[in-house]
Coordinates of C-alpha atoms and ligand atoms in Angstrom, one line a residue:
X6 CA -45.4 97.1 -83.8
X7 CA -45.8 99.3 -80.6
X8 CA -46.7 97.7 -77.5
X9 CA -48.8 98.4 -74.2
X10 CA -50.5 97.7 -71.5
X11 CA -53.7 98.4 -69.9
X12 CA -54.5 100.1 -66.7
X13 CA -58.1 99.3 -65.6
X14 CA -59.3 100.7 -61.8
X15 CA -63.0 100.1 -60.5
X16 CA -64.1 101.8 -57.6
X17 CA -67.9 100.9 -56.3
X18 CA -68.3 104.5 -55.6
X19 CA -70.6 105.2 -58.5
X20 CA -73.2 103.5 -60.1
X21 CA -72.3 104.8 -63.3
X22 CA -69.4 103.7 -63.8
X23 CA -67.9 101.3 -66.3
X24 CA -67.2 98.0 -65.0
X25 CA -63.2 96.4 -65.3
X26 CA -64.4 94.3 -68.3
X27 CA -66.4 97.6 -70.2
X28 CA -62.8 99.4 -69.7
X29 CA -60.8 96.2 -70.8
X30 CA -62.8 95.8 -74.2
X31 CA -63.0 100.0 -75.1
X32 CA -59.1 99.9 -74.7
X33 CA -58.5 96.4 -76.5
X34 CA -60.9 98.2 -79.6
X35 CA -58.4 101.5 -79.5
X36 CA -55.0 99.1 -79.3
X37 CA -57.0 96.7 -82.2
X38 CA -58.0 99.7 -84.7
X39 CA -54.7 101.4 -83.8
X40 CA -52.1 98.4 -84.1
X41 CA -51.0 98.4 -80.9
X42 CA -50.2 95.3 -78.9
X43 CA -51.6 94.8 -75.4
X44 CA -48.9 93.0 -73.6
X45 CA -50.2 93.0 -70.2
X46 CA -53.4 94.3 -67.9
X47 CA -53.0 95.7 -64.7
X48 CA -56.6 96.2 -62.8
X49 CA -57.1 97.7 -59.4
X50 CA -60.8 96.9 -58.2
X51 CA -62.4 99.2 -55.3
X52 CA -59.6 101.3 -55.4
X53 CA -60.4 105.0 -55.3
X54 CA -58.3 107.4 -57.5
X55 CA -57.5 110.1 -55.2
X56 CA -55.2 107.8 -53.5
X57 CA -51.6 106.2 -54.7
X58 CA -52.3 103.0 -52.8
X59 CA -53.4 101.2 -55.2
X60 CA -50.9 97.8 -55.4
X61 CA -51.6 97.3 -59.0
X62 CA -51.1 101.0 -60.4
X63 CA -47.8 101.3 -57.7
X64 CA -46.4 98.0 -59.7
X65 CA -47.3 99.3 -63.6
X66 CA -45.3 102.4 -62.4
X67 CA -42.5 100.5 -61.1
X68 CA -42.4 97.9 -64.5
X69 CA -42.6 100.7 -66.6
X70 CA -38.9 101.5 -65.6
X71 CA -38.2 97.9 -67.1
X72 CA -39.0 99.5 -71.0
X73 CA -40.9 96.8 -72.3
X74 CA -43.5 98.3 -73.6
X75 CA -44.4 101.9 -75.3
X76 CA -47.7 102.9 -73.9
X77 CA -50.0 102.7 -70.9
X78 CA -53.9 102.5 -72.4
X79 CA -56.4 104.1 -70.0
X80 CA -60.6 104.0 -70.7
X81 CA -60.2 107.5 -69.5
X82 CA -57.5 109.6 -67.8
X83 CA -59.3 109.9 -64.6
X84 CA -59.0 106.0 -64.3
X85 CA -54.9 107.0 -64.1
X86 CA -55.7 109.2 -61.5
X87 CA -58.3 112.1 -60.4
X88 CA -55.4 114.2 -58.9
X89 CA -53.6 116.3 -61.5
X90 CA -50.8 116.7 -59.3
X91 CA -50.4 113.3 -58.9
X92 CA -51.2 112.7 -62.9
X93 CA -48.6 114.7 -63.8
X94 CA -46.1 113.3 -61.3
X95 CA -46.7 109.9 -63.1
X96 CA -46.6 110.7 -66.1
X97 CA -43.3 112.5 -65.5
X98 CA -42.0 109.0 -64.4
X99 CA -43.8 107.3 -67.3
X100 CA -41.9 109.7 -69.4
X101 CA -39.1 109.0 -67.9
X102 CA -39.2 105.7 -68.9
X103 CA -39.5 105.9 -72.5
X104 CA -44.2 105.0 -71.7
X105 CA -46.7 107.0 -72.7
X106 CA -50.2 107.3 -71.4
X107 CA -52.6 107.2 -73.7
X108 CA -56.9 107.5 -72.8
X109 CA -58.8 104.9 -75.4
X110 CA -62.1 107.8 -75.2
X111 CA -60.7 110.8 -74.9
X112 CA -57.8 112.8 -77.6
X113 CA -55.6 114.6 -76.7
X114 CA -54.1 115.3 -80.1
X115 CA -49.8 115.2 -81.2
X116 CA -50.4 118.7 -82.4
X117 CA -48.8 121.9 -80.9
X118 CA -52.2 122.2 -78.5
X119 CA -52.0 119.1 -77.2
X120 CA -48.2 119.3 -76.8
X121 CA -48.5 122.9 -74.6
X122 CA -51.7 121.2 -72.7
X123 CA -49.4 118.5 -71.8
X124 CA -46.5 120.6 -70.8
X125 CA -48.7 122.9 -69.1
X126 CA -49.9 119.9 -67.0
X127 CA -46.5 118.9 -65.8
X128 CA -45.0 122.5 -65.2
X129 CA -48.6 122.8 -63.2
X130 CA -47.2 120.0 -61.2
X131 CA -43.8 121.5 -60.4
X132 CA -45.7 125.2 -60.0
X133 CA -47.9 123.3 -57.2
X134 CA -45.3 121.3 -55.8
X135 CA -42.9 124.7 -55.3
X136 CA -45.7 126.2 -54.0
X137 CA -46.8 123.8 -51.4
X138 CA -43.5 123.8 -50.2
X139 CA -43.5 127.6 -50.3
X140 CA -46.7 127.8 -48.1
X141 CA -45.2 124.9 -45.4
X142 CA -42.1 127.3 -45.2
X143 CA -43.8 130.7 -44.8
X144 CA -46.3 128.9 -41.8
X145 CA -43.4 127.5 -40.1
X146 CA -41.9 130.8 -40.1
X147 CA -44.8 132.1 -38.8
X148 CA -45.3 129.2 -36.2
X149 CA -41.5 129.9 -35.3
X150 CA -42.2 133.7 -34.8
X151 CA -45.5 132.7 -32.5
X152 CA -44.6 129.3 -30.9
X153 CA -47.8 129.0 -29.8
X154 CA -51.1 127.2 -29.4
X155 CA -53.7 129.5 -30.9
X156 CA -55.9 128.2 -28.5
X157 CA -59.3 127.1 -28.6
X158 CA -60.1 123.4 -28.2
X159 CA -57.4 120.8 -27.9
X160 CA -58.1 117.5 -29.6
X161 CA -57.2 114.2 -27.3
X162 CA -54.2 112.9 -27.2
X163 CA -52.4 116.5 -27.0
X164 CA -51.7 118.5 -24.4
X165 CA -50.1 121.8 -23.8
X166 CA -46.5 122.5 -22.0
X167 CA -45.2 126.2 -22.2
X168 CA -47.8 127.6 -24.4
X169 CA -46.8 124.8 -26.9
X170 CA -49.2 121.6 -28.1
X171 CA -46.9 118.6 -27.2
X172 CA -48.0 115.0 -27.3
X173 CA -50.0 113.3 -24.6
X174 CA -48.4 110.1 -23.8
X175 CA -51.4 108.2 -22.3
X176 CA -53.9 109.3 -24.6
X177 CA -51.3 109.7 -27.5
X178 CA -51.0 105.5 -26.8
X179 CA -55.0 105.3 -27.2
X180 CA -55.0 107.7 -30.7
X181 CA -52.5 104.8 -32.5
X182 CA -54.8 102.1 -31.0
X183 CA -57.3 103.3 -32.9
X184 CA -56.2 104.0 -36.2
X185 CA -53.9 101.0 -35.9
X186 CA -57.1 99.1 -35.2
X187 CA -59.1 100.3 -37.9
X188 CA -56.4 100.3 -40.3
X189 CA -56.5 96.4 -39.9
X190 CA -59.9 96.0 -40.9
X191 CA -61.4 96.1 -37.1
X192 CA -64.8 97.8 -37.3
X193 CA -65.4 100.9 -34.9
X194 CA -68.0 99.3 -32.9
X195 CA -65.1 96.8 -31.9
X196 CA -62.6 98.6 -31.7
X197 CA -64.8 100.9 -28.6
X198 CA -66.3 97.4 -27.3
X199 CA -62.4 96.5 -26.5
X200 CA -60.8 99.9 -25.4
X201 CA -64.3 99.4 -22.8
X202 CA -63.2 96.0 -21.8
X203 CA -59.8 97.3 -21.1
X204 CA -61.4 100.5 -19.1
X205 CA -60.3 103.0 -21.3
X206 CA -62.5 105.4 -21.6
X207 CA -63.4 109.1 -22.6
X208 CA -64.6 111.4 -19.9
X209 CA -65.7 108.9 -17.9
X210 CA -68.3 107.1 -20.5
X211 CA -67.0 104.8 -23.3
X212 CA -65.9 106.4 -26.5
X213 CA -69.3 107.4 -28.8
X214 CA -69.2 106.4 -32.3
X215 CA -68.5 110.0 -33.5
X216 CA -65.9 110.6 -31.5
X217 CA -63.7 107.7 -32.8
X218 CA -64.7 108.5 -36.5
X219 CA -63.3 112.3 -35.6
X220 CA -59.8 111.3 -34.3
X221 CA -59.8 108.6 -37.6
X222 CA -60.6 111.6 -39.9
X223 CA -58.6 114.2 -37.9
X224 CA -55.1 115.2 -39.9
X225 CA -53.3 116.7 -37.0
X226 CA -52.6 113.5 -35.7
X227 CA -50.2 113.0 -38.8
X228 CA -48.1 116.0 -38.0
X229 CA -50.1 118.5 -40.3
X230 CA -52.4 121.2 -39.1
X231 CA -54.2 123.7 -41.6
X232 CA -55.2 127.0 -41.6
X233 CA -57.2 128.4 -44.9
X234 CA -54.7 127.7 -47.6
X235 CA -51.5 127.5 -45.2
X236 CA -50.1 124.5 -44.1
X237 CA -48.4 124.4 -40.5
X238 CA -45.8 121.1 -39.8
X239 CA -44.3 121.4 -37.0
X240 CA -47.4 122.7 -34.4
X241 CA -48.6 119.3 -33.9
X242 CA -46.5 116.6 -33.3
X243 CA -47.2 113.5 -35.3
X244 CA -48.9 110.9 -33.2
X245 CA -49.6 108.5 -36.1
X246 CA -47.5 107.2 -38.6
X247 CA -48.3 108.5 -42.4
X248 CA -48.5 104.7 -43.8
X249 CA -51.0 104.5 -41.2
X250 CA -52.9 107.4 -41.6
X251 CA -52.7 107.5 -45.4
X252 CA -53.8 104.1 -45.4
X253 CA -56.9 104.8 -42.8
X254 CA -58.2 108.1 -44.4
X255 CA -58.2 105.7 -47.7
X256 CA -60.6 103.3 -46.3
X257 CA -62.9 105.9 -44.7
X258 CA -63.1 107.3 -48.1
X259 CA -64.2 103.9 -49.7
X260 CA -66.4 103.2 -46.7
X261 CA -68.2 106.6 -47.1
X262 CA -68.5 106.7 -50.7
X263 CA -69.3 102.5 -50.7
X264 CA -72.6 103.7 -48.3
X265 CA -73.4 106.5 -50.4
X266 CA -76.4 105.4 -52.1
X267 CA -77.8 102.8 -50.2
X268 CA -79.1 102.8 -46.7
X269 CA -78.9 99.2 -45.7
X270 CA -76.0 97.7 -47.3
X271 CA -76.6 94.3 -49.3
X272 CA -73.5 93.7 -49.3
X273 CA -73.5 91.0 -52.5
X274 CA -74.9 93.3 -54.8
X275 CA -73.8 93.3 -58.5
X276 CA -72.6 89.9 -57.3
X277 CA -75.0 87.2 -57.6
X278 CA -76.4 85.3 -60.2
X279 CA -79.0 83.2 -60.5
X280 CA -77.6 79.6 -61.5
X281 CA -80.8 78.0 -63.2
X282 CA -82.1 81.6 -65.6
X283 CA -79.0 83.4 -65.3
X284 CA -80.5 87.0 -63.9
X285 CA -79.4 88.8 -61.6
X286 CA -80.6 88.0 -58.2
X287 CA -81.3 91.8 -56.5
X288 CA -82.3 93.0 -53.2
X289 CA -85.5 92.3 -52.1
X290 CA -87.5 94.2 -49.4
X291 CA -91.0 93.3 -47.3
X292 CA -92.3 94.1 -44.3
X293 CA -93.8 91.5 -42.0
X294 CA -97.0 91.2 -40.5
X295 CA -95.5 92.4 -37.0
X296 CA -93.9 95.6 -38.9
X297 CA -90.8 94.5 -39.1
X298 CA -88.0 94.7 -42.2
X299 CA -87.6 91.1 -44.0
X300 CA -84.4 91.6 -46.4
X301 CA -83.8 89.0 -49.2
X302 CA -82.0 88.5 -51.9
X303 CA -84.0 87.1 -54.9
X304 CA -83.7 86.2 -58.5
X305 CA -84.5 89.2 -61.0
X306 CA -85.7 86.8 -63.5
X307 CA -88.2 85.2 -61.0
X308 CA -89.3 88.4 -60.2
X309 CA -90.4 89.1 -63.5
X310 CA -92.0 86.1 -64.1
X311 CA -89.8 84.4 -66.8
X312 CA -90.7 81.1 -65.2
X313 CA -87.5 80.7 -62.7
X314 CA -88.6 79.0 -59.7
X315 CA -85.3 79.8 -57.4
X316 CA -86.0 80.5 -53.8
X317 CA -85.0 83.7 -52.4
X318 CA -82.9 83.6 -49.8
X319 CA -82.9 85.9 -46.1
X320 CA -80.1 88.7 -47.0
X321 CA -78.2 88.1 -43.4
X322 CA -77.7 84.6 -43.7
X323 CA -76.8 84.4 -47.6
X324 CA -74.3 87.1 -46.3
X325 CA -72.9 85.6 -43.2
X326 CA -72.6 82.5 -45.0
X327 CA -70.8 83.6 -48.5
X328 CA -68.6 85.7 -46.2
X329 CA -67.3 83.9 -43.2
X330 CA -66.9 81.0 -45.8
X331 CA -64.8 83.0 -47.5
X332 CA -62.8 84.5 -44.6
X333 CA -62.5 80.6 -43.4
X334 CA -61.0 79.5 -46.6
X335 CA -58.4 82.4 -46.4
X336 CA -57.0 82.0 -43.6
X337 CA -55.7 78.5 -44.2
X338 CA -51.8 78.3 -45.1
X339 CA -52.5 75.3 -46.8
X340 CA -55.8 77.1 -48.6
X341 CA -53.2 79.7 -49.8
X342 CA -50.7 77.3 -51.0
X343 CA -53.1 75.7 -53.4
X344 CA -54.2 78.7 -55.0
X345 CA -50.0 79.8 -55.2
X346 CA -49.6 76.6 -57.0
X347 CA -52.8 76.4 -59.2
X348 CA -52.3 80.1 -60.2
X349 CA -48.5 79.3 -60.9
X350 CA -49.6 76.6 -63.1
X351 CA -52.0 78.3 -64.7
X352 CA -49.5 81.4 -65.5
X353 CA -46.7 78.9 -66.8
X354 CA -49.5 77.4 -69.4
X355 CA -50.9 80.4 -70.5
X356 CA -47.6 82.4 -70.9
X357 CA -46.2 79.3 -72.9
X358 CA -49.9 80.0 -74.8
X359 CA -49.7 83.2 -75.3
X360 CA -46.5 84.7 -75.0
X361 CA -45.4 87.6 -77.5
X362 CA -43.1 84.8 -79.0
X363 CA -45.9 82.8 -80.0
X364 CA -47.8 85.7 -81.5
X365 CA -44.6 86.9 -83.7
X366 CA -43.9 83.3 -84.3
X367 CA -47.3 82.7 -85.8
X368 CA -47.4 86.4 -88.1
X369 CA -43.9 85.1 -89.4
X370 CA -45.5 82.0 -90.5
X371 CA -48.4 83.8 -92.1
X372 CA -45.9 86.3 -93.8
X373 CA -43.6 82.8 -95.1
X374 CA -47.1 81.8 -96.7
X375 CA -47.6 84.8 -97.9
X376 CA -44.5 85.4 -99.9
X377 CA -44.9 81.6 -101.3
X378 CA -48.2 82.9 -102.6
X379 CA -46.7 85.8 -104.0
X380 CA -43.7 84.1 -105.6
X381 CA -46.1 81.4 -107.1
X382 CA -47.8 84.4 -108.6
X383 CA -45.2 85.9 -110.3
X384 CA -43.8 82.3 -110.9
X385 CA -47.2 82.2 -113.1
X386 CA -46.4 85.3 -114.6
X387 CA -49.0 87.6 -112.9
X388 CA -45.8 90.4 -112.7
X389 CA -47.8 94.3 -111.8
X390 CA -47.0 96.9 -109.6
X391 CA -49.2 95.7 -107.0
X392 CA -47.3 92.0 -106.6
X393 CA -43.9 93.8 -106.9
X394 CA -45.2 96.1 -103.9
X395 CA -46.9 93.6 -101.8
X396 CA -43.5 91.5 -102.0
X397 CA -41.5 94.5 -100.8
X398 CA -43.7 94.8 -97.9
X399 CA -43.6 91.3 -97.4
X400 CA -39.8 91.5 -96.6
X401 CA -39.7 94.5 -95.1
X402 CA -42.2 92.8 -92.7
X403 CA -40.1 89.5 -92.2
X404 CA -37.2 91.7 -91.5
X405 CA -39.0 93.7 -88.5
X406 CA -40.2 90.1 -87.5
X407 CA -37.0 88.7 -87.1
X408 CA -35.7 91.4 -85.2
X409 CA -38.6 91.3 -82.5
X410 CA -38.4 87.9 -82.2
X411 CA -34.8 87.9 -81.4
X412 CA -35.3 90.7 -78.6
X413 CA -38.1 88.1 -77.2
X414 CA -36.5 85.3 -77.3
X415 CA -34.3 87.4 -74.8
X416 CA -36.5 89.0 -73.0
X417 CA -38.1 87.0 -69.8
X418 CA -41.7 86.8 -69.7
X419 CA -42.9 88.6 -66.9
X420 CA -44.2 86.7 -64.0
X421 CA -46.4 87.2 -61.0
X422 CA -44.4 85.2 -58.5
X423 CA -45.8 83.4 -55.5
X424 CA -45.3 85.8 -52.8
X425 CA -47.3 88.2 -54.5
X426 CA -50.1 86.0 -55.5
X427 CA -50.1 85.2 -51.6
X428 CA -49.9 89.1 -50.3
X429 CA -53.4 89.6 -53.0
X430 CA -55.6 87.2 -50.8
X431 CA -53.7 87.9 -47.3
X432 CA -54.4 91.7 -48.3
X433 CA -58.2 91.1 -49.1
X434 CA -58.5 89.5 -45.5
X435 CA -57.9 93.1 -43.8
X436 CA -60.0 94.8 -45.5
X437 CA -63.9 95.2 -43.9
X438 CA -66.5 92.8 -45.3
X439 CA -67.2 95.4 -48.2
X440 CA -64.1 95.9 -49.4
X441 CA -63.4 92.1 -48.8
X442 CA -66.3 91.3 -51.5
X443 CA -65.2 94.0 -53.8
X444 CA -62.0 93.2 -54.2
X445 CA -62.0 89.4 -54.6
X446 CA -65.5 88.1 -55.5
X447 CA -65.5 88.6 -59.1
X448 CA -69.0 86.3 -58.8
X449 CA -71.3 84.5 -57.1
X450 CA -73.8 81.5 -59.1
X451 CA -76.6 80.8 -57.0
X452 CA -79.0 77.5 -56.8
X453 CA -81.4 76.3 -54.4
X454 CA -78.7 73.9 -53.0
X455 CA -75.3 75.0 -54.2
X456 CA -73.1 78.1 -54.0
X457 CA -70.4 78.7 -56.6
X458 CA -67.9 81.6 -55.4
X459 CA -65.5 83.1 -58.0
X460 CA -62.7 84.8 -57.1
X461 CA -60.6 87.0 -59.1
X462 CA -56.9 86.8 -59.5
X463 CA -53.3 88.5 -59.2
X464 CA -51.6 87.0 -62.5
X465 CA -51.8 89.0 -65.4
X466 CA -54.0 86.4 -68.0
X467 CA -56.9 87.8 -69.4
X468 CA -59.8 86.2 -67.7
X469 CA -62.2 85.1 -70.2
X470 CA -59.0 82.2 -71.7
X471 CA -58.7 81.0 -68.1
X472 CA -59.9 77.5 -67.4
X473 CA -60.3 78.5 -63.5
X474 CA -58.5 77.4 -60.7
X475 CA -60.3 74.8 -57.8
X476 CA -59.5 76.2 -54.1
X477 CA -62.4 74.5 -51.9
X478 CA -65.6 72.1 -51.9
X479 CA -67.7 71.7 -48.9
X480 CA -71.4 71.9 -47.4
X481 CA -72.3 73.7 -44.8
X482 CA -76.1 75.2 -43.6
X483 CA -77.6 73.1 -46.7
X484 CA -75.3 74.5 -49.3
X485 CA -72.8 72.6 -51.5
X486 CA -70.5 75.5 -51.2
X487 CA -67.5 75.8 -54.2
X488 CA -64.9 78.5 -54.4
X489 CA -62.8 78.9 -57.5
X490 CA -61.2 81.5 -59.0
X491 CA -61.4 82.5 -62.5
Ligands
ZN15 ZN1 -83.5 82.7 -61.8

């Protein structure tokens, strides 16, 4: 039987799009009807494709290289990646490895076509990558014949020394302030409140808003200046480091594309439930009798009049609460610990559930049973074709059977270890409150008096077999507050 393992990514920069447990099931139908085993899920939530940071897509690469498995399942190739360059370059690895990518909605057929279209795809890849190179080499040679600034205006943190740009030390310092700052999750408002405090300012006046946001979305400051299609390396010195810079341009990209649609942010959305109908609770908006915006949050089921009598609750202080809780929790050691060893605990049963083993284990019982009916029936003297055949299958079955379960029985099951389960929630507490919500809150259960908070999880079981794992009870502003993660 040929194995896999699912790749699931959800970014909250459409509305459209399918959630992780729409792509989980449409891939689980494809491996069902096509006899394919899913061994293992990897899921990346609020993770954008045009970037390679995503943790869980960086360690499918990496496991691939282990061979234990045939295929990578995708709802749709663009889940893989949106860059072709970068598609291609993975699947090269993939390849590499013995794995196949494989999208559950879309065919790309084993036939001549579809073996050119996938060739074409990877010497695309090599074609770009030659080129790219090609066009860095022909605009350094051109820098090298001209040396010099172009001129026009000279972003901060530069200056110029013999008709060359060269770095700025004193601003240069300021620059990597910045995007270290924001990097860690520190929003811009702050991060000009304390360059302010510490009198560092621009022209005389504290930084403006779009000023920041322009050095945070300016590329030269990672070494790389462009001109139409060329690419120039070596005419501005690198102020900030590329982990840095990679790592900031990805969050302005999920910030931007998080605030496309709405104006005012509720920040819970497609997270709450109401705990006594089970709708939806939604955004609410009113206007009081002075003018002014009253935001809520309130139960979709209430709002339609199916009888629910849950309050709504003021949008800011559901928010500040569900959030800061949250943060609180986090940043305990001992917090962390309890979700290492719950989610440890949790694995160990569920692998010793569920592993492969088990699964083999239990078909070679079924195929025992089924030969002792068979026999029985030819023991009765019910000899045709068809019980002659169905016992040749039979064996040829138990054979195969044996021989997978010896390589399992070998074969470790794969583990999320603590460290990692630790760097998933230290991770999420960087990240802005946005980001913070997306990637962890998987839901939130609201009552009048009570707050139930679940989290989602690093370890690889498939969420709907969990039983969930308790990380904190408390009360706090009139809400018996519970956090667990499922
Ligand atoms: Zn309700």
């Amino acid at each position: 039987m040929k194995t896999a393992v699912i790749y699931a990514r959800y970014s909250s920069d459409s509305q459209t799009e399918q959630s992780i447990e729409g792509q989980l099931r449409v891939c689980e139908d494809y491996a069902r009807t096509h006899d394919i085993l899913i061994l293992d899920t990897y899921i990346d939530r609020a993770m954008t494709g045009t970037n390679d940071l995503r943790p869980n897509f960086q360690r499918m690469i990496k496991d691939s290289s282990k061979r234990e498995w045939n295929y990578v399942l995708v709802y749709k190739l663009d889940r893989f990646s949106r860059d072709k360059y970068a598609t291609a370059i993975h699947k090269k690895t993939l390849k590499d490895n013995g794995v196949k990518l494989i999208s559950a909605t879309e065919h790309i057929p084993d036939t001549p076509e579809g073996i050119i279209f996938e060739s074409m795809l990877e010497g695309y890849a090599e074609y770009y990558s030659a080129e790219l190179s090609q066009k860095v080499r022909r605009g350094m040679n051109e820098t090298r014949q001209k040396g010099n600034f172009t001129g026009g205006f000279l972003i901060y943190g530069y200056k110029i020394e013999n008709k060359k740009v060269v770095i700025d030390e004193e601003t240069a310092e300021v620059v990597r302030y910045i995007f270290e700052q924001y990097s860690l999750g520190v929003y811009v408002k702050d991060i000009i409140a304390n360059l302010t405090a510490r009198e560092i300012l621009n022209r005389g006046k504290p930084f403006a808003r779009n000023t920041v946001y322009n050095i945070l979305k300016n590329e030269k400051y990672s070494g790389i200046y462009r001109h139409g299609d060329e690419v120039f390396e070596n005419m501005y010195p690198q102020i900030v480091p590329q982990e840095i810079f990679d790592r900031v341009r990805s969050k302005i990209n999920a910030n931007k594309y998080g605030k496309r649609s709405v104006e005012v942010v509720y920040l819970l959305r497609h997270k709450l439930k109401c705990g006594y109908c089970g709708q939806p609770i939604s955004a609410e908006c009113g206007t009081s009798k002075t003018g002014a915006k009253k935001r809520y949050y309130k139960c979709f089921g209430r709002k339609n009049h199916n009888g629910c009598r849950k309050s709504m609750m003021r949008k800011d202080q559901l928010e500040s609460l569900v959030v800061s809780t949250i943060i609180d929790e986090l940043s305990k050691p001992r917090t962390l610990d309890q979700i290492v060893a719950g989610l440890l605990e949790e694995q160990e049963r569920y692998i010793k559930e569920h592993s492969m083993l088990n699964v083999l284990l239990r078909e070679q019982r079924q195929v025992e049973t089924s030969v002792e009916n068979v026999m029985a029936a030819i023991e009765r003297g019910v000899i045709t074709n068809t019980t002659t055949k169905r016992l040749k299958d039979l064996e040829a079955r138990q054979e195969e059977l044996e021989r997978q379960i010896i390589i399992e029985k070998s074969k470790n099951a794969v583990r999320v270890s603590a460290e990692e389960i630790k760097m998933y929630y230290k991770e999420a507490l960087a990240l802005e409150a946005q980001m913070l919500i997306n990637y962890i809150v998987k839901e939130i259960v609201m009552y009048d008096d009570k707050i139930e908070i679940f989290f989602n999880k690093p370890t690889r079981n498939s969420p709907d077999e969990s039983r969930g794992c308790f990380v904190y009870k408390g009360r706090k502003e009139n809400f018996d507050i519970e956090i667990w993660i499922v």
